[in-house]
Amino acid sequence: MAAAVSGRGARGSSAKAQNATGGARAKRGVARREAILKAALEEFSARGFEAARLDDVARRAGIAKGTIYLYFSDKETLFQELVRSEISPIVGTLEHVSHVEAPIRMIAEQFVELFVREIIETRRKDIIRLIISEGPRFPKLAEFYYREVISRALGAVRAVLRRAVERGELANDAIARFPQLLIAPALVAIVWNALFDRFEPLDVRAMLRAHFDFMFGAGRAA
Amino acid sequence: MAAAVSGRGARGSSAKAQNATGGARAKRGVARREAILKAALEEFSARGFEAARLDDVARRAGIAKGTIYLYFSDKETLFQELVRSEISPIVGTLEHVSHVEAPIRMIAEQFVELFVREIIETRRKDIIRLIISEGPRFPKLAEFYYREVISRALGAVRAVLRRAVERGELANDAIARFPQLLIAPALVAIVWNALFDRFEPLDVRAMLRAHFDFMFGAGRAA
Amino acid sequence: MAAAVSGRGARGSSAKAQNATGGARAKRGVARREAILKAALEEFSARGFEAARLDDVARRAGIAKGTIYLYFSDKETLFQELVRSEISPIVGTLEHVSHVEAPIRMIAEQFVELFVREIIETRRKDIIRLIISEGPRFPKLAEFYYREVISRALGAVRAVLRRAVERGELANDAIARFPQLLIAPALVAIVWNALFDRFEPLDVRAMLRAHFDFMFGAGRAA
Amino acid sequence: MAAAVSGRGARGSSAKAQNATGGARAKRGVARREAILKAALEEFSARGFEAARLDDVARRAGIAKGTIYLYFSDKETLFQELVRSEISPIVGTLEHVSHVEAPIRMIAEQFVELFVREIIETRRKDIIRLIISEGPRFPKLAEFYYREVISRALGAVRAVLRRAVERGELANDAIARFPQLLIAPALVAIVWNALFDRFEPLDVRAMLRAHFDFMFGAGRAA
DNA sequence: GATGAATGAGGGTTCATTCAT
DNA sequence: TATGAATGAACCCTCATTCAT
């Protein structure tokens, strides 16, 4: 499951760079694209969309400023492709989750692991923060994120909760009406991490476990 | 309690504007300052710190561009003072909460009302979004917010939980270790409101109540 | 007649610069606008629209680059306003010409004087060359010039020729079908002046007189 | 005569492309050069020298951008060679004209045909417009054009007029002093064609005939 | 205090030119 | 010879900040 999330090979690369199959030219093009996206992620998450300078993105990627425009038509496109390229691999994972047959507390535990390892401990947390920050100014992006991630995630959560209720693992089905409640601590973790960690470090794993313990009853072993 | 939050009279106004003893001059200065802050709030929350233009702030406030600089030394200061001016009145309220002697579920219910009425339904939610968005670029601001709001809020939550445990209203004291868990849904509400409400409206009151019902047992009447 | 052409006072100046009636502020604004137009004329006619740099226009006008944008919304607008501001005063003059009651050869002689003094010997010749050069890329401009200058000029020429025929001053009315033929040498003069004068100077007055002598019979005295 | 003007075979091709003795290699090189020049003509006359992009020239010529530099050392050279390649074939024709022994009105009629067919109805009119537009920025080009075309054309016109006077076909020799007067309508035709034809179409042949009728007496049959 | 014209540094974007393949 | 990815100088335009009025 985690593998699906961290998979990087399948992402779409620019058409321009792929006319030769496996040629060194094409490979280099793909690498450049990746380098630009990586640099862009760092600059955008450090300064936000507006304040980030393409000059810095280029310098960080070790290329000339004009080169960016060989891969992305403008700053906004670069930003949107960045978000998409990081979000897309998550989507497949979400589909999986709702199909797993296991006690709900175990699924929750897997979610904790996955979330910490693939979001909190990677730059993906920054992407999510960027969506929160810039979403209102990029309605297309918010819609994409809602469609590809949020609605599927909530659907998966609902399915899991339903099965838990059927199996009698969950007496109270109140939270099924607001699946957001289950994920809320994850959002807190991301925001806390970015803003307040230096004042008061937060043990994300422990917090999420406490949350699920409270929701579903104690312990992984249960 | 709500009054304390929305109170606007006690905020510090520019020193320059207070050389007269409450004269019309000073009053006008205070009003100008307020108008600028109001306009700034609208522009900053609509476009973010970088993209907001002081020209638009001035126009919206009905003054000349240069006038802003009579009240705030630069754009960044204006932004920080804006956040402070909106955050400060909340602080007092937070102190109150932890002293209220009442069943925890009732306190929770008051919190729901207060949060929806004073945050979600006002522009204050935008301030919080701005802190999330711009915090990483304005460490001073994040620190201020942490010190004045977050740490006090968490302290208050902890105190309330402690009393609830003492009174036997709350068996499990696990969440006392992570008071963030109690507030997490409020954060979700703010973010959802800004990004996804047009796709799927969220009944914030209902969600928060479901949350507290689950945490503390059902119902307002309880 | 010449006065009408060279009149500069009546040209429209930016609305911004005219809120005070005759204030120093407004006057300065008008002067700035004129200075920018003058500098722009020099740069545009030396290098063409595309190659001209606003940086140079600013430097030549003795102002900062950004100041241009206080008076003109962009480079293209500056160019179009430049053409209009130089063309407009000509229009009135054209109306006059067709009403003058005088022997055709005398009218022609006046035209020669006017053309040389107000077009060839001023920067207005450059404006006409600019219209020829950039017209195809600025259809609006070509249309404006056709409507305001060409069609009126041809109309005036036709009227004069008609009266000349009626008075028996002109036997052959063939050229009335192509009034362009009467003005053609003026165009040659402008182009020659810009391109070939350094190789072979052209006495424009003499050429135009020879032209009209041939067309209408010899001499001013006639 | 017309054949000489439109002849394309004799034009100089790049030295680089001629090391093989007429081999297929060389031929291909010549064809490429021609393709580039053709594409350049279209782009330059549509947008002007500055605004034309070599990228578009390459695309239109069906080659890669870098290939242009194998045939022309830079954009300016390409432009100048383009003008030369289109102008050169005209030169020979001009020499012919002055030697033709025929009534002046017939020579004029041949000129009309030639001008319309080979200039107005081809892209050559655009070359002339380009010289007018860009001449001031490319003194070399203006000089070349003056030397190769203008001075010869005027010389030829003078010779023809001289013979016409000698033969008694032309009483007034005033225009011999300004041979530009004879060609002026051709310039008008080119400019009108580019700028005003859509507002008021101009029958170039008819205008030129009217012009020569007026100058030399009526009719082709004469 | 209040204005808004003026400034000029800075950023996004383009495109002629180069060069490794 | 041909390619087209890469470069980076240059240019238009914006906007926070200043200052004469």
Tab-separated table of C-alpha atoms in Angstrom, chain A:
chain	number	residue	atom	x	y	z
A	1	MET	CA	0.000	0.000	0.000
A	2	ALA	CA	2.759	2.329	0.991
A	3	ALA	CA	4.598	1.302	-2.130
A	4	ALA	CA	1.762	2.574	-4.254
A	5	VAL	CA	1.924	5.898	-2.560
A	6	SER	CA	5.619	6.381	-2.909
A	7	GLY	CA	5.747	5.063	-6.455
A	8	ARG	CA	7.278	7.676	-8.702
A	9	GLY	CA	7.905	5.877	-11.938
A	10	ALA	CA	4.477	6.075	-13.466
A	11	ARG	CA	3.990	9.781	-13.397
A	12	GLY	CA	3.313	11.432	-16.723
A	13	SER	CA	6.320	13.091	-18.237
A	14	SER	CA	6.281	15.757	-20.900
A	15	ALA	CA	5.356	14.506	-24.346
A	16	LYS	CA	8.301	16.362	-25.794
A	17	ALA	CA	10.735	14.282	-23.858
A	18	GLN	CA	9.451	10.912	-24.959
A	19	ASN	CA	9.702	10.534	-28.685
A	20	ALA	CA	12.583	8.091	-28.416
A	21	THR	CA	11.860	4.959	-26.408
A	22	GLY	CA	14.365	4.813	-23.629
A	23	GLY	CA	16.814	7.115	-25.384
A	24	ALA	CA	19.296	9.007	-23.278
A	25	ARG	CA	17.737	12.260	-24.482
A	26	ALA	CA	14.321	11.266	-23.230
A	27	LYS	CA	15.659	9.995	-19.942
A	28	ARG	CA	17.463	13.211	-19.349
A	29	GLY	CA	14.303	15.126	-20.109
A	30	VAL	CA	12.383	13.133	-17.534
A	31	ALA	CA	15.128	13.678	-14.991
A	32	ARG	CA	15.082	17.399	-15.636
A	33	ARG	CA	11.369	17.510	-15.193
A	34	GLU	CA	11.689	15.716	-11.897
A	35	ALA	CA	14.451	18.039	-10.779
A	36	ILE	CA	12.335	21.068	-11.565
A	37	LEU	CA	9.340	19.647	-9.717
A	38	LYS	CA	11.485	18.845	-6.705
A	39	ALA	CA	12.974	22.323	-6.641
A	40	ALA	CA	9.557	23.864	-7.177
A	41	LEU	CA	8.131	21.906	-4.275
A	42	GLU	CA	10.819	23.256	-2.008
A	43	GLU	CA	10.431	26.840	-3.119
A	44	PHE	CA	6.658	26.829	-3.211
A	45	SER	CA	6.302	25.264	0.198
A	46	ALA	CA	8.883	27.573	1.713
A	47	ARG	CA	7.378	30.784	0.344
A	48	GLY	CA	3.978	30.079	-1.152
A	49	PHE	CA	2.960	30.327	-4.777
A	50	GLU	CA	3.193	34.083	-5.232
A	51	ALA	CA	6.378	34.696	-3.323
A	52	ALA	CA	8.299	31.808	-4.845
A	53	ARG	CA	10.671	32.970	-7.562
A	54	LEU	CA	11.294	30.874	-10.643
A	55	ASP	CA	14.822	32.147	-10.527
A	56	ASP	CA	15.312	30.273	-7.285
A	57	VAL	CA	13.561	27.198	-8.592
A	58	ALA	CA	15.974	27.162	-11.523
A	59	ARG	CA	19.019	27.713	-9.372
A	60	ARG	CA	17.945	24.976	-7.000
A	61	ALA	CA	17.336	22.605	-9.907
A	62	GLY	CA	20.738	23.510	-11.333
A	63	ILE	CA	19.383	24.803	-14.615
A	64	ALA	CA	18.823	28.105	-16.370
A	65	LYS	CA	15.659	30.020	-15.794
A	66	GLY	CA	14.488	29.633	-19.365
A	67	THR	CA	14.739	25.858	-19.157
A	68	ILE	CA	11.736	25.713	-16.880
A	69	TYR	CA	9.630	26.902	-19.778
A	70	LEU	CA	10.664	23.920	-21.864
A	71	TYR	CA	8.832	21.721	-19.411
A	72	PHE	CA	6.040	23.881	-18.056
A	73	SER	CA	4.200	26.588	-19.882
A	74	ASP	CA	4.125	29.008	-16.966
A	75	LYS	CA	4.441	29.361	-13.221
A	76	GLU	CA	0.850	28.410	-12.566
A	77	THR	CA	1.066	25.292	-14.686
A	78	LEU	CA	4.236	24.278	-12.893
A	79	PHE	CA	2.407	24.662	-9.599
A	80	GLN	CA	-0.609	22.677	-10.682
A	81	GLU	CA	1.468	19.905	-12.225
A	82	LEU	CA	3.484	19.751	-9.051
A	83	VAL	CA	0.383	19.184	-6.980
A	84	ARG	CA	-1.002	16.665	-9.410
A	85	SER	CA	2.204	14.722	-9.645
A	86	GLU	CA	2.349	14.362	-5.886
A	87	ILE	CA	-1.326	13.714	-5.380
A	88	SER	CA	-1.967	11.218	-8.157
A	89	PRO	CA	-0.063	8.300	-6.631
A	90	ILE	CA	-2.109	8.643	-3.472
A	91	VAL	CA	-5.328	8.049	-5.302
A	92	GLY	CA	-4.736	4.392	-6.072
A	93	THR	CA	-3.921	3.742	-2.458
A	94	LEU	CA	-7.206	5.147	-1.311
A	95	GLU	CA	-9.139	2.673	-3.412
A	96	HIS	CA	-7.285	-0.173	-1.717
A	97	VAL	CA	-8.045	0.878	1.794
A	98	SER	CA	-11.774	0.459	1.607
A	99	HIS	CA	-11.413	-3.104	0.360
A	100	VAL	CA	-9.131	-4.395	3.072
A	101	GLU	CA	-10.790	-7.035	5.207
A	102	ALA	CA	-9.471	-6.643	8.695
A	103	PRO	CA	-10.549	-5.458	12.138
A	104	ILE	CA	-11.078	-1.733	12.055
A	105	ARG	CA	-8.430	-1.059	14.654
A	106	MET	CA	-5.886	-2.767	12.460
A	107	ILE	CA	-6.877	-0.789	9.451
A	108	ALA	CA	-6.547	2.327	11.538
A	109	GLU	CA	-3.099	1.283	12.611
A	110	GLN	CA	-2.061	0.778	9.028
A	111	PHE	CA	-3.410	4.190	8.209
A	112	VAL	CA	-1.315	5.702	10.963
A	113	GLU	CA	1.830	4.075	9.638
A	114	LEU	CA	1.064	5.015	6.100
A	115	PHE	CA	0.199	8.575	6.933
A	116	VAL	CA	3.261	9.189	9.012
A	117	ARG	CA	5.661	7.486	6.673
A	118	GLU	CA	4.305	8.782	3.388
A	119	ILE	CA	2.914	12.165	4.299
A	120	ILE	CA	4.346	13.535	7.485
A	121	GLU	CA	7.859	12.300	6.923
A	122	THR	CA	7.990	13.296	3.267
A	123	ARG	CA	7.443	16.504	1.416
A	124	ARG	CA	3.919	15.440	0.681
A	125	LYS	CA	2.774	17.163	3.839
A	126	ASP	CA	3.892	20.388	2.222
A	127	ILE	CA	1.757	19.704	-0.808
A	128	ILE	CA	-1.266	19.369	1.408
A	129	ARG	CA	-0.403	22.593	3.167
A	130	LEU	CA	-0.020	24.258	-0.200
A	131	ILE	CA	-3.454	23.116	-1.231
A	132	ILE	CA	-4.891	24.559	1.947
A	133	SER	CA	-3.036	27.815	1.429
A	134	GLU	CA	-3.526	28.336	-2.285
A	135	GLY	CA	-6.750	26.415	-2.840
A	136	PRO	CA	-9.013	29.433	-2.504
A	137	ARG	CA	-7.012	31.167	-5.241
A	138	PHE	CA	-6.876	28.118	-7.508
A	139	PRO	CA	-10.414	26.777	-7.596
A	140	LYS	CA	-9.436	24.222	-10.229
A	141	LEU	CA	-6.889	22.831	-7.854
A	142	ALA	CA	-9.295	22.631	-4.954
A	143	GLU	CA	-11.781	20.868	-7.158
A	144	PHE	CA	-9.168	18.418	-8.397
A	145	TYR	CA	-8.111	17.686	-4.841
A	146	TYR	CA	-11.674	17.299	-3.661
A	147	ARG	CA	-12.512	14.927	-6.505
A	148	GLU	CA	-9.347	12.869	-6.475
A	149	VAL	CA	-8.567	12.731	-2.797
A	150	ILE	CA	-11.139	14.068	-0.388
A	151	SER	CA	-14.272	12.481	-1.794
A	152	ARG	CA	-12.533	9.144	-2.284
A	153	ALA	CA	-10.953	9.232	1.129
A	154	LEU	CA	-14.274	9.970	2.771
A	155	GLY	CA	-15.921	7.245	0.722
A	156	ALA	CA	-13.300	4.770	1.864
A	157	VAL	CA	-13.699	5.826	5.471
A	158	ARG	CA	-17.440	5.426	5.233
A	159	ALA	CA	-17.121	1.942	3.760
A	160	VAL	CA	-14.734	0.851	6.462
A	161	LEU	CA	-16.989	2.240	9.188
A	162	ARG	CA	-20.007	0.520	7.695
A	163	ARG	CA	-18.295	-2.834	7.752
A	164	ALA	CA	-17.130	-2.212	11.293
A	165	VAL	CA	-20.699	-1.542	12.375
A	166	GLU	CA	-21.943	-4.672	10.606
A	167	ARG	CA	-19.313	-6.757	12.352
A	168	GLY	CA	-20.285	-5.242	15.664
A	169	GLU	CA	-16.894	-3.674	16.140
A	170	LEU	CA	-18.447	-0.273	16.439
A	171	ALA	CA	-21.509	0.397	18.523
A	172	ASN	CA	-21.978	4.031	17.871
A	173	ASP	CA	-22.382	4.877	14.196
A	174	ALA	CA	-22.590	8.601	14.781
A	175	ILE	CA	-19.200	9.338	13.300
A	176	ALA	CA	-20.223	7.639	10.078
A	177	ARG	CA	-22.220	10.785	9.365
A	178	PHE	CA	-19.090	12.870	9.605
A	179	PRO	CA	-16.177	10.817	8.394
A	180	GLN	CA	-14.175	14.047	8.494
A	181	LEU	CA	-13.974	13.473	12.239
A	182	LEU	CA	-11.831	10.427	11.740
A	183	ILE	CA	-9.314	12.256	9.615
A	184	ALA	CA	-9.300	15.549	11.455
A	185	PRO	CA	-6.270	14.702	13.618
A	186	ALA	CA	-4.241	14.044	10.494
A	187	LEU	CA	-4.900	17.578	9.364
A	188	VAL	CA	-3.944	18.892	12.758
A	189	ALA	CA	-0.720	16.932	12.524
A	190	ILE	CA	0.209	18.566	9.231
A	191	VAL	CA	-0.556	22.068	10.371
A	192	TRP	CA	1.100	21.607	13.736
A	193	ASN	CA	4.142	20.173	12.085
A	194	ALA	CA	4.581	23.215	9.897
A	195	LEU	CA	3.812	25.900	12.434
A	196	PHE	CA	4.349	24.838	16.006
A	197	ASP	CA	6.687	21.894	16.073
A	198	ARG	CA	9.625	24.021	17.114
A	199	PHE	CA	7.745	25.257	20.181
A	200	GLU	CA	6.224	21.967	21.183
A	201	PRO	CA	7.062	18.850	19.183
A	202	LEU	CA	4.140	16.614	18.464
A	203	ASP	CA	4.372	12.833	18.412
A	204	VAL	CA	2.071	12.313	15.485
A	205	ARG	CA	1.978	8.550	15.686
A	206	ALA	CA	1.090	8.659	19.354
A	207	MET	CA	-1.598	11.260	18.807
A	208	LEU	CA	-3.231	9.348	15.977
A	209	ARG	CA	-3.134	6.132	18.011
A	210	ALA	CA	-4.709	7.847	20.972
A	211	HIS	CA	-7.372	9.133	18.634
A	212	PHE	CA	-8.188	5.724	17.215
A	213	ASP	CA	-7.944	4.113	20.633
A	214	PHE	CA	-10.597	6.457	21.794
A	215	MET	CA	-12.715	5.887	18.737
A	216	PHE	CA	-12.452	2.142	18.362
A	217	GLY	CA	-11.217	0.839	21.684
A	218	ALA	CA	-7.672	0.427	22.902
A	219	GLY	CA	-4.617	-1.123	21.441
A	220	ARG	CA	-3.190	-2.608	18.324
A	221	ALA	CA	-3.443	-6.088	19.770
A	222	ALA	CA	-7.169	-5.786	20.305
